[in-house]
Amino acid sequence: LHPEKRVFARCTSDGWRTFADLAAEYVDPGYEHSVYDTFFFAITRPLAADDCVRVEFAVCYQVNGHTYWDNNRGMNYSIEWRQTGAQ
């Protein structure tokens, strides 16, 4: 583990025509000698007129001049918000 690193989520809700990078924050594990670094980021629902909004994202880790992407084996991660209620 290297102490200097950058972690962020790259998100899109329009099929990657546009995207935003959301910085992830380090989360202290609360105990000594942890072998894992944990990071937190929050994705908010984009404003849309549709009842269903889908956001895709990939996670980037930059350390020691190297960049690593986790994109769910090329499928990206996704979150879907759907309108609920009486039909």
Coordinates of N, CA and C in Angstrom, one line a residue:
L1 N 0.8 -1.2 0.0 CA 0.0 0.0 0.0 C 0.9 1.2 0.0
H2 N 0.5 2.1 -0.8 CA 1.3 3.4 -0.9 C 0.4 4.5 -0.3
P3 N 1.0 5.4 0.5 CA 0.1 6.4 1.1 C -0.5 7.4 0.2
E4 N 0.1 7.7 -0.9 CA -0.4 8.7 -1.8 C -1.2 8.0 -3.0
K5 N -2.5 8.2 -3.0 CA -3.3 7.6 -4.0 C -4.5 8.5 -4.2
R6 N -5.1 8.3 -5.4 CA -6.4 9.0 -5.8 C -7.4 7.9 -6.2
V7 N -8.6 8.0 -5.7 CA -9.6 7.1 -6.1 C -10.9 7.9 -6.4
F8 N -11.5 7.6 -7.6 CA -12.7 8.3 -7.9 C -13.6 7.4 -8.8
A9 N -14.9 7.7 -8.8 CA -15.9 7.0 -9.7 C -16.2 7.9 -10.9
R10 N -16.1 7.4 -12.1 CA -16.5 8.1 -13.3 C -17.9 7.6 -13.6
C11 N -18.9 8.6 -13.7 CA -20.3 8.3 -13.8 C -20.9 8.9 -15.0
T12 N -21.9 8.3 -15.6 CA -22.6 8.8 -16.7 C -24.1 8.4 -16.6
S13 N -25.0 9.2 -17.1 CA -26.4 8.9 -17.2 C -26.9 9.0 -18.6
D14 N -25.9 9.2 -19.6 CA -26.3 9.4 -21.0 C -25.5 8.6 -21.9
G15 N -25.1 7.4 -21.5 CA -24.3 6.5 -22.4 C -22.9 7.0 -22.7
W16 N -22.3 7.7 -21.8 CA -20.9 8.2 -21.9 C -20.7 9.4 -22.8
R17 N -21.8 10.0 -23.3 CA -21.6 11.2 -24.0 C -21.1 12.3 -23.1
T18 N -21.5 12.3 -21.8 CA -20.9 13.2 -20.8 C -20.7 12.3 -19.6
F19 N -19.8 12.8 -18.7 CA -19.5 12.1 -17.5 C -19.0 13.0 -16.4
A20 N -19.1 12.6 -15.2 CA -18.5 13.3 -14.0 C -17.7 12.4 -13.2
D21 N -16.6 12.9 -12.7 CA -15.7 12.2 -11.8 C -16.0 12.6 -10.4
L22 N -16.4 11.6 -9.6 CA -16.7 11.8 -8.1 C -15.6 11.3 -7.3
A23 N -14.9 12.3 -6.6 CA -13.8 11.9 -5.7 C -14.3 11.0 -4.6
A24 N -13.5 10.0 -4.3 CA -13.8 9.1 -3.2 C -12.9 9.5 -2.0
E25 N -13.5 9.3 -0.8 CA -12.8 9.7 0.4 C -12.4 8.4 1.1
Y26 N -11.2 8.5 1.7 CA -10.7 7.4 2.5 C -11.5 7.2 3.8
V27 N -11.8 6.0 4.1 CA -12.6 5.6 5.3 C -11.6 4.9 6.3
D28 N -11.4 5.5 7.4 CA -10.6 4.8 8.5 C -11.2 3.6 8.9
P29 N -10.5 2.4 8.9 CA -11.2 1.2 9.3 C -11.5 1.1 10.8
G30 N -10.9 1.9 11.6 CA -11.2 1.9 13.0 C -10.3 1.0 13.8
Y31 N -9.4 0.3 13.2 CA -8.5 -0.6 13.9 C -7.2 -0.7 13.2
E32 N -6.1 -1.0 14.0 CA -4.8 -1.0 13.4 C -4.5 -2.3 12.6
H33 N -3.5 -2.2 11.7 CA -3.0 -3.3 10.9 C -4.0 -3.8 9.9
S34 N -4.9 -2.9 9.4 CA -5.8 -3.3 8.3 C -5.0 -3.5 7.0
V35 N -5.3 -4.6 6.3 CA -4.6 -4.8 5.0 C -5.3 -4.2 3.8
Y36 N -6.5 -3.6 4.1 CA -7.3 -3.0 3.0 C -7.5 -1.5 3.2
D37 N -7.5 -0.8 2.1 CA -7.9 0.6 2.1 C -9.4 0.6 1.7
T38 N -10.2 1.4 2.4 CA -11.6 1.5 2.0 C -11.9 3.0 1.6
F39 N -12.7 3.2 0.6 CA -13.0 4.5 0.1 C -14.5 4.6 -0.1
F40 N -15.0 5.8 0.1 CA -16.5 6.1 0.0 C -16.7 7.2 -1.1
F41 N -17.8 7.0 -1.9 CA -18.3 8.0 -2.8 C -19.8 7.9 -2.8
A42 N -20.4 9.0 -3.1 CA -21.9 9.1 -3.2 C -22.3 9.5 -4.6
I43 N -23.3 8.8 -5.1 CA -23.9 9.1 -6.4 C -25.3 9.6 -6.1
T44 N -25.7 10.7 -6.6 CA -27.0 11.2 -6.4 C -27.8 11.0 -7.7
R45 N -29.1 10.9 -7.6 CA -30.0 10.7 -8.7 C -30.0 11.9 -9.6
P46 N -29.7 11.8 -10.9 CA -29.7 12.9 -11.8 C -31.2 13.4 -12.0
L47 N -31.3 14.7 -12.2 CA -32.7 15.2 -12.5 C -33.1 14.7 -13.9
A48 N -34.3 14.2 -14.0 CA -34.8 13.7 -15.3 C -36.3 13.7 -15.2
A49 N -36.9 13.8 -16.4 CA -38.3 13.7 -16.5 C -38.8 12.3 -16.5
D50 N -37.9 11.4 -16.8 CA -38.3 9.9 -16.8 C -38.5 9.4 -15.5
D51 N -39.4 8.3 -15.4 CA -39.6 7.6 -14.2 C -38.5 6.7 -13.8
C52 N -37.6 6.4 -14.8 CA -36.5 5.5 -14.5 C -35.2 6.2 -15.0
V53 N -34.2 6.2 -14.1 CA -33.0 6.9 -14.4 C -31.9 5.8 -14.1
R54 N -31.0 5.6 -15.0 CA -29.9 4.7 -14.9 C -28.6 5.4 -14.9
V55 N -27.7 5.1 -13.9 CA -26.4 5.7 -13.9 C -25.4 4.6 -14.0
E56 N -24.4 4.7 -14.9 CA -23.3 3.7 -15.0 C -22.1 4.3 -14.5
F57 N -21.2 3.5 -13.9 CA -20.0 4.0 -13.4 C -18.9 3.0 -13.4
A58 N -17.6 3.5 -13.4 CA -16.4 2.7 -13.2 C -15.6 3.3 -12.1
V59 N -14.7 2.6 -11.5 CA -13.9 3.1 -10.4 C -12.5 3.2 -10.9
C60 N -11.8 4.3 -10.6 CA -10.4 4.5 -10.9 C -9.6 4.6 -9.7
Y61 N -8.4 4.0 -9.8 CA -7.4 4.0 -8.7 C -6.1 4.5 -9.3
Q62 N -5.5 5.6 -8.8 CA -4.3 6.1 -9.3 C -3.2 6.1 -8.2
V63 N -2.1 5.5 -8.4 CA -1.0 5.4 -7.4 C 0.3 5.2 -8.1
N64 N 1.4 5.8 -7.6 CA 2.7 5.7 -8.1 C 2.8 5.9 -9.6
G65 N 2.1 6.8 -10.2 CA 2.1 7.1 -11.6 C 1.4 6.1 -12.5
H66 N 0.6 5.2 -11.9 CA -0.1 4.2 -12.6 C -1.6 4.4 -12.4
T67 N -2.4 4.0 -13.4 CA -3.9 4.2 -13.3 C -4.5 2.8 -13.5
Y68 N -5.4 2.4 -12.6 CA -6.1 1.2 -12.7 C -7.6 1.4 -12.7
W69 N -8.3 0.7 -13.6 CA -9.8 0.9 -13.7 C -10.5 -0.4 -13.3
D70 N -11.6 -0.3 -12.6 CA -12.5 -1.4 -12.3 C -13.8 -1.1 -13.0
N71 N -14.1 -1.7 -14.1 CA -15.3 -1.4 -14.8 C -16.2 -2.7 -15.0
N72 N -16.1 -3.6 -14.0 CA -17.0 -4.7 -13.9 C -16.8 -5.6 -15.2
R73 N -15.5 -5.8 -15.5 CA -15.1 -6.6 -16.7 C -15.8 -6.0 -18.0
G74 N -15.7 -4.7 -18.2 CA -16.2 -4.1 -19.4 C -17.7 -3.8 -19.4
M75 N -18.4 -4.2 -18.4 CA -19.9 -4.0 -18.4 C -20.3 -2.8 -17.6
N76 N -19.4 -2.2 -16.9 CA -19.6 -1.1 -16.0 C -20.6 -1.5 -14.8
Y77 N -20.5 -0.8 -13.7 CA -21.5 -0.9 -12.7 C -22.6 0.0 -13.0
S78 N -23.8 -0.3 -12.4 CA -24.9 0.6 -12.6 C -25.9 0.6 -11.5
I79 N -26.6 1.7 -11.4 CA -27.6 1.9 -10.4 C -28.8 2.4 -11.1
E80 N -30.0 1.9 -10.8 CA -31.2 2.4 -11.5 C -32.2 2.9 -10.4
W81 N -32.7 4.1 -10.7 CA -33.8 4.6 -9.8 C -35.1 4.5 -10.6
R82 N -36.1 3.9 -9.9 CA -37.4 3.8 -10.6 C -38.5 4.5 -9.7
Q83 N -39.4 5.1 -10.3 CA -40.6 5.7 -9.6 C -41.4 4.6 -9.0
T84 N -41.8 4.7 -7.8 CA -42.6 3.7 -7.1 C -43.9 4.4 -6.7
G85 N -44.9 3.6 -6.5 CA -46.2 4.1 -6.1 C -47.4 3.4 -6.7
A86 N -48.5 3.9 -6.5 CA -49.8 3.3 -7.1 C -49.8 3.4 -8.6
Q87 N -50.3 2.4 -9.2 CA -50.3 2.4 -10.7 C -51.7 2.7 -11.2

